[in-house]
Every structure is written in structure tokens, then in C-alpha cells.
GROMACS .gro file of C-alpha atoms in nm:
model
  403
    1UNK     CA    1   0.000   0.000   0.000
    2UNK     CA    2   0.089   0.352  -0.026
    3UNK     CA    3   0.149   0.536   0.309
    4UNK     CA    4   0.067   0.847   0.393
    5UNK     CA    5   0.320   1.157   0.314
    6UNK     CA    6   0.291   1.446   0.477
    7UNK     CA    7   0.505   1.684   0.306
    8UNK     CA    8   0.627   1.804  -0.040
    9UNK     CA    9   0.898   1.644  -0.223
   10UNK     CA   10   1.269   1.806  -0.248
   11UNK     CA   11   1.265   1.930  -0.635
   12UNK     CA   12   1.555   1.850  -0.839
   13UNK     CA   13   1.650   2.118  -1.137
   14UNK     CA   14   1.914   2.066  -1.389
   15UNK     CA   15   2.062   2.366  -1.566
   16UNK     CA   16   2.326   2.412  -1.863
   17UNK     CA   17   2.622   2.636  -1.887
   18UNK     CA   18   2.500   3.036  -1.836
   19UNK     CA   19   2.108   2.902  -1.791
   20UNK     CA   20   1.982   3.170  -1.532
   21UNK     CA   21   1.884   3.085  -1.202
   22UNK     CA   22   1.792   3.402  -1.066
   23UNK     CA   23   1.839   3.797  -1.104
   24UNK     CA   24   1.920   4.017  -0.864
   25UNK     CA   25   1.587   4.197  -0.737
   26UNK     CA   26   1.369   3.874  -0.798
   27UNK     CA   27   1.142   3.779  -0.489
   28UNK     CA   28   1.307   3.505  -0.326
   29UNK     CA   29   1.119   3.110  -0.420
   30UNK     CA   30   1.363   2.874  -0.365
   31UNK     CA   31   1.689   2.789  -0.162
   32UNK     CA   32   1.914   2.587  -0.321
   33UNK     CA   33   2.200   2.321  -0.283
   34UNK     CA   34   2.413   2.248  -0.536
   35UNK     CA   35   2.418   1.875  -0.606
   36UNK     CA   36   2.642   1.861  -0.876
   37UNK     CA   37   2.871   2.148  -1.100
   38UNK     CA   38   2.916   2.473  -0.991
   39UNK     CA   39   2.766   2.806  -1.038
   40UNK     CA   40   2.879   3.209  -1.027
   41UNK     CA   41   2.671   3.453  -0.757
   42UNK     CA   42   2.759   3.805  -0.935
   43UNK     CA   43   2.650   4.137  -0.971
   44UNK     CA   44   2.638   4.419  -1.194
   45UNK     CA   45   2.806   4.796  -1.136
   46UNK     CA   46   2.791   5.057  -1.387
   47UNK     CA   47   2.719   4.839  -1.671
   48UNK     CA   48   3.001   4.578  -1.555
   49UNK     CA   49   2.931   4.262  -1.439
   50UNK     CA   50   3.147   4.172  -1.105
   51UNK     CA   51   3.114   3.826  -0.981
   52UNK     CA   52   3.136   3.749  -0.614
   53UNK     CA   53   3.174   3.414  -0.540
   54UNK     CA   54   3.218   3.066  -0.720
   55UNK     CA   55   2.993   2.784  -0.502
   56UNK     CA   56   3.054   2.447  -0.576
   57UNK     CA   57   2.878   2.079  -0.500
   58UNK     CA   58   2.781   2.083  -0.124
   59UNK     CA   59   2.716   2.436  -0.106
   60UNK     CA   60   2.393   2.632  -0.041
   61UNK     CA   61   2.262   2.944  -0.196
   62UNK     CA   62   1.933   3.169  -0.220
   63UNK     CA   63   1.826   3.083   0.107
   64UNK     CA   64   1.867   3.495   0.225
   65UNK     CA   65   1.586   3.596   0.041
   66UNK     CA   66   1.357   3.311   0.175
   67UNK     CA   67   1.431   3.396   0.524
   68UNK     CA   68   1.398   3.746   0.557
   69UNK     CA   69   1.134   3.822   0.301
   70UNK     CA   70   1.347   4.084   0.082
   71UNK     CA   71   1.469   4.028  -0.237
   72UNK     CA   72   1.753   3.868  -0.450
   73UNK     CA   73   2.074   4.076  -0.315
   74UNK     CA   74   2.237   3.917  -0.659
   75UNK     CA   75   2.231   3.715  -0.952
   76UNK     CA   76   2.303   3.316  -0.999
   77UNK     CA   77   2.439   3.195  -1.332
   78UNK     CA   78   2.533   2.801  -1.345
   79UNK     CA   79   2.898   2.765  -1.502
   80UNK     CA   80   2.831   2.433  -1.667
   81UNK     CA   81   2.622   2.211  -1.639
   82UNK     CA   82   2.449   2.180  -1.266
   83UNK     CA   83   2.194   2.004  -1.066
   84UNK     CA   84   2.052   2.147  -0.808
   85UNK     CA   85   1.838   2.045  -0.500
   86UNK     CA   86   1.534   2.318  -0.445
   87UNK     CA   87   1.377   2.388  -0.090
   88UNK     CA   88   1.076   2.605  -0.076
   89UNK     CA   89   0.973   2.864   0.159
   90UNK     CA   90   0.763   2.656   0.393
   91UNK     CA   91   1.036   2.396   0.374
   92UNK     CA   92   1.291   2.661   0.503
   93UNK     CA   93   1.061   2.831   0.741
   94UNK     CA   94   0.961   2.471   0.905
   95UNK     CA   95   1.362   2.436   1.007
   96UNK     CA   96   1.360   2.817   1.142
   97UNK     CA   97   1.084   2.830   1.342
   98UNK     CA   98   1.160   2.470   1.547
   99UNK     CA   99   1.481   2.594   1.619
  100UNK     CA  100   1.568   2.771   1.935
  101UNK     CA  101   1.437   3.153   1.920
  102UNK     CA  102   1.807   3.322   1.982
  103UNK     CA  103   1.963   3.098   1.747
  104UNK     CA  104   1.653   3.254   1.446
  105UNK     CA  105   1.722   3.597   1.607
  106UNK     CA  106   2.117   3.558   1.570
  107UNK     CA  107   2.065   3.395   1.228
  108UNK     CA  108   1.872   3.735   1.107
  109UNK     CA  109   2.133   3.948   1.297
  110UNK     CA  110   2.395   3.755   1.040
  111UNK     CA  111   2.144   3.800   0.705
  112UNK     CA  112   2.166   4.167   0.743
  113UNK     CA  113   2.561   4.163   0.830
  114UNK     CA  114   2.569   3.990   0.536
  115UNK     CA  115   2.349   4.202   0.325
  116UNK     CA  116   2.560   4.467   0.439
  117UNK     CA  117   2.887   4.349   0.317
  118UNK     CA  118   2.737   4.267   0.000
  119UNK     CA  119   2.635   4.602  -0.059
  120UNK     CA  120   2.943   4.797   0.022
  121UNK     CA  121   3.110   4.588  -0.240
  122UNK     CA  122   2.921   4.857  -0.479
  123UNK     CA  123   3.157   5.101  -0.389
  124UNK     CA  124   3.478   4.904  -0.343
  125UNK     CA  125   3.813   4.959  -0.583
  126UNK     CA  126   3.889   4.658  -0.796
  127UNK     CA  127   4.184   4.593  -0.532
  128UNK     CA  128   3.971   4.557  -0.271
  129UNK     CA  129   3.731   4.365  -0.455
  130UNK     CA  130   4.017   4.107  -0.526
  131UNK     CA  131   4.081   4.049  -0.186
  132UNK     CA  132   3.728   4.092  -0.067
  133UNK     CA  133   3.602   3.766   0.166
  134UNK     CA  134   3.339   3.638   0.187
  135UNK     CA  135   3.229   3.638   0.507
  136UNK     CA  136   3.012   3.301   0.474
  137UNK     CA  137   3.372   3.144   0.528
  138UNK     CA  138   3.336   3.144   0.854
  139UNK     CA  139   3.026   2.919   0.882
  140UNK     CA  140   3.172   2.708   0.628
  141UNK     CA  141   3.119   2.425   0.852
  142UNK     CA  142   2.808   2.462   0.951
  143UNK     CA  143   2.692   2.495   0.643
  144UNK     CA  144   2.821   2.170   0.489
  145UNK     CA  145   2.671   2.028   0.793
  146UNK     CA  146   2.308   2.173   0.730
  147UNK     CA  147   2.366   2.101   0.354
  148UNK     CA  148   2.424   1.693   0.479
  149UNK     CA  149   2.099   1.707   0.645
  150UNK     CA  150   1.906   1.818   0.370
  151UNK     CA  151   2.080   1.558   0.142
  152UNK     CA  152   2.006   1.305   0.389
  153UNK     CA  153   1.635   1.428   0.398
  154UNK     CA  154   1.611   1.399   0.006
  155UNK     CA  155   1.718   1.051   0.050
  156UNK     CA  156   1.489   1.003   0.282
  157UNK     CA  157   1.181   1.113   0.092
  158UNK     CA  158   1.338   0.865  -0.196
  159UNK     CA  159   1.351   0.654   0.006
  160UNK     CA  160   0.962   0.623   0.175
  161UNK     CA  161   0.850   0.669  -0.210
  162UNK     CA  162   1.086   0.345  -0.275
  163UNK     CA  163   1.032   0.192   0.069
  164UNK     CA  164   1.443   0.132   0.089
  165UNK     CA  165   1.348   0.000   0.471
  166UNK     CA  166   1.406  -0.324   0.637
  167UNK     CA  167   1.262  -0.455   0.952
  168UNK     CA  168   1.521  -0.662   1.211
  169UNK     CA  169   1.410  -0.880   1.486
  170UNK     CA  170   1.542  -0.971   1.831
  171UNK     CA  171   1.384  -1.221   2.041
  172UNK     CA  172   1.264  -1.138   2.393
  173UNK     CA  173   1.334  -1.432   2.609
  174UNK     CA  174   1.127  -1.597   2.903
  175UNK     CA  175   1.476  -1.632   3.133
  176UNK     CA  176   1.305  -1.883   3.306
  177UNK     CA  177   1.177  -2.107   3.017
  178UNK     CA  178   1.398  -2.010   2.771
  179UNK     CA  179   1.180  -1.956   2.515
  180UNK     CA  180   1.148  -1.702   2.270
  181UNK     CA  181   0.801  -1.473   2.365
  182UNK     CA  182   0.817  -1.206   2.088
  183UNK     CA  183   1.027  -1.024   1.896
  184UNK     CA  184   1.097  -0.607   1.911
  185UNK     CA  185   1.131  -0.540   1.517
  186UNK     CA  186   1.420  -0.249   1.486
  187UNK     CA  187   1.391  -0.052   1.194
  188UNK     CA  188   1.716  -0.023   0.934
  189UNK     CA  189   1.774   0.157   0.628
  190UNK     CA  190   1.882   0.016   0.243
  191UNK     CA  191   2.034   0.339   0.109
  192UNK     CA  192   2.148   0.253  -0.273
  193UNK     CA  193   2.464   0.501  -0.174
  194UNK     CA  194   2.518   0.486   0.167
  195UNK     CA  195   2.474   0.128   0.265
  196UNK     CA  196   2.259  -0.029   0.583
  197UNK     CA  197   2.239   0.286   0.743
  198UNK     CA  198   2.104   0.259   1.184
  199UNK     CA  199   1.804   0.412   1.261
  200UNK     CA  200   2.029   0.672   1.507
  201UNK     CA  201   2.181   0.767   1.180
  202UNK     CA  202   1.826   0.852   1.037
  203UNK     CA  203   1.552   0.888   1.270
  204UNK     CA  204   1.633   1.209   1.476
  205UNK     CA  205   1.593   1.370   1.090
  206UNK     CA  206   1.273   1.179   1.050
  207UNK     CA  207   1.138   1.280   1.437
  208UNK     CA  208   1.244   1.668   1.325
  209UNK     CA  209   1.075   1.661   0.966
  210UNK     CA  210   0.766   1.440   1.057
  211UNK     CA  211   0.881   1.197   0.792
  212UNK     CA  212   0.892   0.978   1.084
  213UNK     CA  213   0.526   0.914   1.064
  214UNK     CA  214   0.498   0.784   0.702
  215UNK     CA  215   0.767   0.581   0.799
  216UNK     CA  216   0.590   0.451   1.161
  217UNK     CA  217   0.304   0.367   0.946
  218UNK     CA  218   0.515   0.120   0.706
  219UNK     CA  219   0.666  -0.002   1.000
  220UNK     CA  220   0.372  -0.067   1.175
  221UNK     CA  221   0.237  -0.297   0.857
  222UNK     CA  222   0.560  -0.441   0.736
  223UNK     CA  223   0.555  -0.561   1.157
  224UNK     CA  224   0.168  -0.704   1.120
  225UNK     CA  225   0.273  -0.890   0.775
  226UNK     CA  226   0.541  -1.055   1.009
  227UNK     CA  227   0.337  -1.188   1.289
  228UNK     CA  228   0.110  -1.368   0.996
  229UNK     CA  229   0.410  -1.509   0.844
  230UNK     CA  230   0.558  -1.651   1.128
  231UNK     CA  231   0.231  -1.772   1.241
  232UNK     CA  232   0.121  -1.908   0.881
  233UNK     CA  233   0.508  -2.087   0.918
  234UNK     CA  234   0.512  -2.164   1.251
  235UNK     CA  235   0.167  -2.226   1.392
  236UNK     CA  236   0.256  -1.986   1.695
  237UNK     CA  237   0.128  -1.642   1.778
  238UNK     CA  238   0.395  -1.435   1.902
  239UNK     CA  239   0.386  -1.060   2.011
  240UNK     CA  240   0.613  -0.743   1.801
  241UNK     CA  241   0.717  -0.410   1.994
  242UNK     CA  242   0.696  -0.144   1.743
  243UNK     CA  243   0.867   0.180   1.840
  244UNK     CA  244   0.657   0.478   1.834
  245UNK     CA  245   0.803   0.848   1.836
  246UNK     CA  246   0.658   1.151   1.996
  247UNK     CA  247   0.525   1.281   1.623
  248UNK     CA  248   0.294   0.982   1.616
  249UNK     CA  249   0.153   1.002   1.911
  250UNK     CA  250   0.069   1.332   1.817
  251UNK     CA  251  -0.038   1.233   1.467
  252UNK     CA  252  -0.444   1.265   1.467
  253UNK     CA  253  -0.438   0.957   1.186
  254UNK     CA  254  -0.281   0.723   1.399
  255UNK     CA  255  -0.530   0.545   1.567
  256UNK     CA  256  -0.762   0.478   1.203
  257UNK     CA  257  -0.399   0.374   1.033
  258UNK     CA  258  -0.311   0.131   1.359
  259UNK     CA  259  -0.669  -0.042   1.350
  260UNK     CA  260  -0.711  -0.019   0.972
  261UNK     CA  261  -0.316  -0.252   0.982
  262UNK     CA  262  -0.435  -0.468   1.233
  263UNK     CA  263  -0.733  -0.628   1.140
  264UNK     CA  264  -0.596  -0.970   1.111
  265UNK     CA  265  -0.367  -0.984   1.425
  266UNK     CA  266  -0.491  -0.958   1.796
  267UNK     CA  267  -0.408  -0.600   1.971
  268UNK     CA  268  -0.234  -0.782   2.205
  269UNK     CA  269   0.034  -0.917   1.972
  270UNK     CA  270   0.141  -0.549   1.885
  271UNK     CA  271   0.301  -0.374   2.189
  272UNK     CA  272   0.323  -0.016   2.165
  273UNK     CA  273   0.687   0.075   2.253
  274UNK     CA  274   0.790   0.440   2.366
  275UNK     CA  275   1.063   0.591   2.540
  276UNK     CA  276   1.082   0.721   2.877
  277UNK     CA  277   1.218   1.094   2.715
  278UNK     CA  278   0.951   1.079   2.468
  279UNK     CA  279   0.701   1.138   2.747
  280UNK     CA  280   0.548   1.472   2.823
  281UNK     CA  281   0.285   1.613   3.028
  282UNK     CA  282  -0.036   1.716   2.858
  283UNK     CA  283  -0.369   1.616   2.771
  284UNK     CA  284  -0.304   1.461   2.452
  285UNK     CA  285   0.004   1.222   2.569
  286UNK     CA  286  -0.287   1.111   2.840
  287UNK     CA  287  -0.538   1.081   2.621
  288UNK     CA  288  -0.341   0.866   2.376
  289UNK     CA  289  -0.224   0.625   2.645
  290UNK     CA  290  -0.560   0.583   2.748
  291UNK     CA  291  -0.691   0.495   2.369
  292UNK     CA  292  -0.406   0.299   2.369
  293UNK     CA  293  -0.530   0.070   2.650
  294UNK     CA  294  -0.882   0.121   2.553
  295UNK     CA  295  -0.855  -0.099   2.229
  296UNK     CA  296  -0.602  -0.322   2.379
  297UNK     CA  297  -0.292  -0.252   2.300
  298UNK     CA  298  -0.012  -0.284   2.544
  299UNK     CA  299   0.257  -0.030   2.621
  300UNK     CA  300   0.599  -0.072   2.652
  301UNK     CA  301   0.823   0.195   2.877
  302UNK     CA  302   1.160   0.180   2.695
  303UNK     CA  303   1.504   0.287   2.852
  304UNK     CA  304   1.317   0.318   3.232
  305UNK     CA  305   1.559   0.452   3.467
  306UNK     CA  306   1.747   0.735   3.218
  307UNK     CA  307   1.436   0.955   3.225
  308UNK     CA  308   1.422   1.310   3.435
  309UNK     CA  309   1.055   1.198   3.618
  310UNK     CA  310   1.033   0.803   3.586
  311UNK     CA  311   0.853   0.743   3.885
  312UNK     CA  312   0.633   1.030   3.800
  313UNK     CA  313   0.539   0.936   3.493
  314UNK     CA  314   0.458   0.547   3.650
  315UNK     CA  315   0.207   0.730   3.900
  316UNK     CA  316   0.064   0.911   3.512
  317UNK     CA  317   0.066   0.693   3.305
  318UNK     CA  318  -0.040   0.311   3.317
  319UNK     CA  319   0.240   0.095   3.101
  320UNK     CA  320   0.174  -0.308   3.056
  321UNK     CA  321   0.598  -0.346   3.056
  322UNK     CA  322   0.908  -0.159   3.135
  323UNK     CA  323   1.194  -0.215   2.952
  324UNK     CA  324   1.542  -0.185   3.227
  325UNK     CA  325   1.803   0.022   3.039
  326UNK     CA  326   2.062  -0.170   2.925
  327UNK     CA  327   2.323   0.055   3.111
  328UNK     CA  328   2.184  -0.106   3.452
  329UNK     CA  329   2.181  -0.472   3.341
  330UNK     CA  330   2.547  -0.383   3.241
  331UNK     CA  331   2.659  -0.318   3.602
  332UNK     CA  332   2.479  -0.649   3.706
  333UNK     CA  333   2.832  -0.821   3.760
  334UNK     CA  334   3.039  -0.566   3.929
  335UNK     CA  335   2.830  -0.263   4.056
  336UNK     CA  336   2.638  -0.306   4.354
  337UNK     CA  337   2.442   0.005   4.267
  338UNK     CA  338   2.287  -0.112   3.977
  339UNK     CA  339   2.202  -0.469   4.092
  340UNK     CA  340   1.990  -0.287   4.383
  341UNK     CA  341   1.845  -0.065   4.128
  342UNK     CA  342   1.734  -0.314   3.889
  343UNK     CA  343   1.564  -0.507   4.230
  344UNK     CA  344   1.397  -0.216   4.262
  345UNK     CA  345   1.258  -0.162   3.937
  346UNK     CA  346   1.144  -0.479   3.922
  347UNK     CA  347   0.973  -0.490   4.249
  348UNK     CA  348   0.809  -0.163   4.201
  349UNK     CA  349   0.677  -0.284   3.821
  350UNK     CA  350   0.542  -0.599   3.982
  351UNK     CA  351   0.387  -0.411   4.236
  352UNK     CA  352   0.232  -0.222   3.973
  353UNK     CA  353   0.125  -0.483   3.766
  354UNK     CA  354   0.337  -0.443   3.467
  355UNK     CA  355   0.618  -0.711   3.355
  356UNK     CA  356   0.978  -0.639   3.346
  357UNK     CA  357   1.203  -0.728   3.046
  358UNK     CA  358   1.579  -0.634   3.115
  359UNK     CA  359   1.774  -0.467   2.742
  360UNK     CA  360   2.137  -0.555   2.647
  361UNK     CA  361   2.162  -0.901   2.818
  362UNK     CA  362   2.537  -1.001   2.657
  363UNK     CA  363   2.640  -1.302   2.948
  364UNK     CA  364   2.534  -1.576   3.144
  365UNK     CA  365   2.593  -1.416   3.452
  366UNK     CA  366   2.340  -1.149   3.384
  367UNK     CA  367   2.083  -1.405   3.282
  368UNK     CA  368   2.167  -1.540   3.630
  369UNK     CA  369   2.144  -1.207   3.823
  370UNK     CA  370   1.836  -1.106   3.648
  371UNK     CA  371   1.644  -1.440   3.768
  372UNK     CA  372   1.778  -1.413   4.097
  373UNK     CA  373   1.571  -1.091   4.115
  374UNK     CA  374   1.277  -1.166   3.989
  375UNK     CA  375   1.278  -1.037   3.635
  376UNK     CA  376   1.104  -1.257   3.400
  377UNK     CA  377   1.228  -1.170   3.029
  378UNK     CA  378   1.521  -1.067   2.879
  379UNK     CA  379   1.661  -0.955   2.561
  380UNK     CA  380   2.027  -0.887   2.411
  381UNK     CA  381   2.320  -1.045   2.238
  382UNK     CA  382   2.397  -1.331   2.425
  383UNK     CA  383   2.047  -1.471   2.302
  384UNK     CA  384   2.040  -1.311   1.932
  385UNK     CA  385   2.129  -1.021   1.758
  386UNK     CA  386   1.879  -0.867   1.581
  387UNK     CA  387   1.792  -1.060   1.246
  388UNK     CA  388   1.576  -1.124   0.898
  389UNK     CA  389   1.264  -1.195   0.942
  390UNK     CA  390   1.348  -1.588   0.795
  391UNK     CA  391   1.592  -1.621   1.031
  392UNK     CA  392   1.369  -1.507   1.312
  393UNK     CA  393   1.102  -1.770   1.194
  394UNK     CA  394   1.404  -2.076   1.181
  395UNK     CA  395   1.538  -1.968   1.528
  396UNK     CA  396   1.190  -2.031   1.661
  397UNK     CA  397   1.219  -2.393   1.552
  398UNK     CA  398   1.551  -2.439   1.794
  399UNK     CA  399   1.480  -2.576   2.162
  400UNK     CA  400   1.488  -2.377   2.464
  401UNK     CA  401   1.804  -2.143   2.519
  402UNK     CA  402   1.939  -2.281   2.810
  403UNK     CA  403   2.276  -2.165   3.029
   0.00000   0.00000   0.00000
């Protein structure tokens, strides 16, 4: 199926040698990046035309005029053949207004320093032209760094329109049993030119563009098609955390998509994973937990421990399972500190109801520690890295992990 997309598409433009891009004194339309080529920024003073800067591949231009609503300060002329990357206005003003109000006043403050310096060039000697700077140099590298994550976005438009994602499982493990429960399916990405790319490579992009909730949604039915292939396999029902960020929760759609994608499996089977930082207090974060619940879907409390008001948000909010951050299950073996915290956690979630699984199990004697206190399930290397879906479906067919 097609999944929702909630934006416009980054517009590619390809331009020959001299082909105009835009005069000076045009209303500003686009922002561009140059992808490929190079082109000449220039102006014109009594008749002659002066240019004042060569940009090449990797390097941004026209964005001035987007941002503070005045026009084109100069003209842009590609020098051979170029192809360029277009963001429009709302595109641009989406990234300024999310970001932090000094850092939009002191990126103004620079526009007009900038505007400034362009100007005086008007009355500058051709010696001082020739040694004139440009005094973008200085945010060089900040600017190839913005200009990555606007690639990177591109690429990850392309990539929702081509679905280049793939969906890894990990088992979660009854420590007692040793059987395999369910699986948490951890998103990756197939980029044609930059390999298997992790999500934390990707997904703070997605979360700050709200491509992150086109790409939810296929994960959310690429993790339902699972469960009925491993069941139509297998013969057994097993359960899938899918990870949910804080721009689905607040995505009015989500609930219709989620029931609409899981017709054919039981709520139960899908457990609603979010972390503890993703939390916030308001009506709506309430009010989704509690539709949540309502139609049967448990939650999952990821990374418990690391947050700023975990027992707070326990008293809130009602979670089926909390998740024990890996960095505690690390200090199982030498740290007394961590082995009384992770008693306490569980304690407290049985207390509450809710089960514990414990994150980043890698040895025996955690498996060990963690039964000793009580906690029921476990998931991390020393059972199975995260895998293909057919290999998730074969390891099912081992026996019992024992130790």
C-alpha cells in the first residue's frame, strides 16, 4: 500500500552552462544546494558585471531571500552544467521556526551583516574587490553540515517513495523457560549510496521533519505482515514491539492507520513501545495512552531509569511493561548500585502490575542475576542479535536457550 506523506517532495532542477537561475531583485522562491557542477553569484556595477563568489557541489545558496522576506541581493548563473536540489519557503521556514528563538534571532542578525557586506562591495576599488572575503567562510562548517541534512532528507523522501526499509528482529526471552516470547522489530535503512544505514543515523531527521510518521506507518504494517508469516510458518502467535516516536503520538491519523493494519492480528500481539524521554505532560500524551489501552494494546516503557521523572510518569501513566536500560543490566556483575536498582525496578513494576524485560543481556551471569531478582524476560546479544525476518522464523524452531 501507499502510506501516507505528509510533506512536499525536495525538487531537483538541472541547468546548462549560463542558464539563469535568478536575477538580482527577484522575490526570493527557492533555496538551493548544489548537487552537482558549480555556479557564479555576481553582480552588476555601472554596466560591468562583477562576480562574487564561485559555489561548488555541497554548497547552499538563495536561502537569504527566503528567510527574511526581501529580495535577490544578486544574480546566480550556473557555469556548466548543474543540478541542483530546491527547498521552498515553507520547507525553510519549518527548520527556522523549530529551532531555538536566539539561534533565528542571531541567524537574522547575520542576514543583514551579510546584506551589508554585500552592498558595500558597490563602492569598493577593484583591489579591494580582489581580496574581498566572503564572510560566509566562517560558517563554512556549519553549512556543509546543514547542507548533509538536507541531502540526507532527500534521501529520505526517496527513500519512503521506494520503501528502501528493512525490519530486524530480536527475540525477547522468558529467562526462566527459555523460550522465545516475541520479537521487538528495529527498523534499518537500504540506502542505494550509503549502505545499511542505523536508525540513530536517520531517525532524529525523520522525528524533526515528521517523515517519521509515514515511515511509523510502514513499520507498523511491514511488523503485522510478520506476525502472519511466522504464524502461517510456525503455527505460533507471538507478540512485536513497534517503536513509536513523539510525532505519532501526536499524529491525529494514527489510531484509524493502527486499526485499519491490524485487522488480522490480535491488539495484544502489537506492543506499543515508547521511550521514557519521549514522554510529556499534557492532555493529549494522556489521552493517547488511554486509547491505547482502551482498544487493547499494550505499552511498553523503553530505557526506564534514564528519564528526568520516571517514577512520576509510573504514577501518570499506566504501562503493561518496562523495559530496564541496558546501562543497569550492564553493572549487574560488578556494581552493587545497579544490581539494587534493577531489584527495585522490578519490584516496584510488579507491584504495579506491569512485567519487566531487562535490554542488552550479553552473558550468562546477567541471565543469572536477572532471575535471581525476579525479572522474567530478557533480551540482548547473548540470546540473538537482531535478524531477517526468515531467520527469526528458523530460530523459533531451535529448543529452549538454556545456560
Amino acid at each position: 500500500m501507499k502510506y501516507k506523506l505528509l510533506y512536499e517532495g525536495l525538487r531537483k532542477r538541472k541547468l546548462q552552462a549560463g542558464e539563469l537561475i535568478f536575477s538580482e531583485g527577484d522575490p526570493g522562491d527557492y533555496a538551493y544546494i548544489i548537487e552537482e557542477g558549480a555556479i557564479e553569484i555576481w553582480t552588476e556595477i555601472d554596466g560591468q558585471r562583477l562576480v562574487l563568489n564561485v559555489l561548488s557541489a555541497g554548497s547552499m545558496f538563495g536561502e537569504l531571500a527566503l528567510v527574511d522576506g526581501r529580495t535577490r541581493s544578486a544574480s546566480a548563473t550556473a557555469k556548466g552544467d548543474v543540478l541542483l536540489t530546491l527547498m521552498t519557503q515553507e520547507q525553510v521556514n519549518q527548520r527556522i521556526q523549530s529551532a531555538d528563538p536566539i539561534l533565528r534571532m542571531l541567524l537574522l542578525v547575520a542576514i543583514r551583516y551579510f546584506r551589508s557586506e554585500t552592498e558595500k562591495l558597490r563602492h569598493y576599488t577593484e583591489e579591494q574587490i580582489t581580496s574581498y572575503s566572503d564572510p560566509r567562510a566562517d560558517l563554512e562548517g556549519r553549512i556543509s553540515e546543514a547542507v548533509e541534512m538536507i541531502r540526507m532528507e532527500s534521501e529520505l523522501r526517496t527513500a519512503i517513495d521506494e520503501e528502501q526499509f528493512t525490519l530486524l528482529y530480536q527475540p525477547v526471552i522468558h529467562l526462566e523457560r527459555g523460550q522465545i516470547v516475541g520479537f521487538e522489530a528495529l527498523i534499518r535503512w537500504q540506502s542505494p549510496t550509503r549502505g545499511l544505514v542505523r536508525p540513530d543515523l536517520f531517525i532524529p531527521l525523520a522525528e524533526s521533519t515528521s517523515l517519521i510518521v509515514p515511515i511509523g506507518q510502514w513499520v507498523i504494517a511491514e511488523g503485522v505482515r510478520a506476525l502472519q508469516e511466522i504464524e502461517s510458518v510456525t503455527g505460533k502467535q507471538m507478540f512485536v514491539n513497534l517503536n513509536i516516536a513523539n510525532r505519532q503520538i501526536e499524529d491525529p491519523d494514527f489510531f484509524e492507520f493502527l486499526l485499519e493494519e491490524t485487522r488480522q492480528v490480535q491488539p495484544s500481539q502489537i506492543k506499543l513501545e515508547i521511550l521514557e524521554r519521549s514522554l510529556f505532560d499534557s492532555d493529549a500524551a494522556i489521552a493517547w495512552v488511554r486509547r491505547c489501552r482502551s482498544l487493547g494494546f499494550p505499552l511498553v516503557l523503553d530505557d526506564f531509569g534514564t528519564g528526568y521523572s520516571s517514577l512520576q510518569y509510573l504514577n501518570k501513566y499506566r504501562f503493561d511493561t518496562i523495559k530496564i536500560d541496558k546501562s543497569f543490566v550492564w553493572g549487574l556483575d560488578d556494581k552493587a548500585n545497579s544490581r539494587s536498582i534493577c531489584q527495585a525496578i522490578v519490584d516496584l513494576s510488579h507491584a504495579l502490575g506491569m512485567t519487566v524485560v531487562a535490554e542488552g543481556v550479553e552473558k550468562s551471569s546477567h541471565v543469572n542475576a536477572l532471575r535471581e531478582i525476579g525479572c522474567s524476560f530478557g533480551q540482548g546479544y547473548f540470546f540473538a542479535k537482531p535478524m531477517p525476518l526468515e531467520n527469526a522464523i528458523a530460530l523459533l524452531d531451535n529448543p529452549p536457550f538454556s545456560w
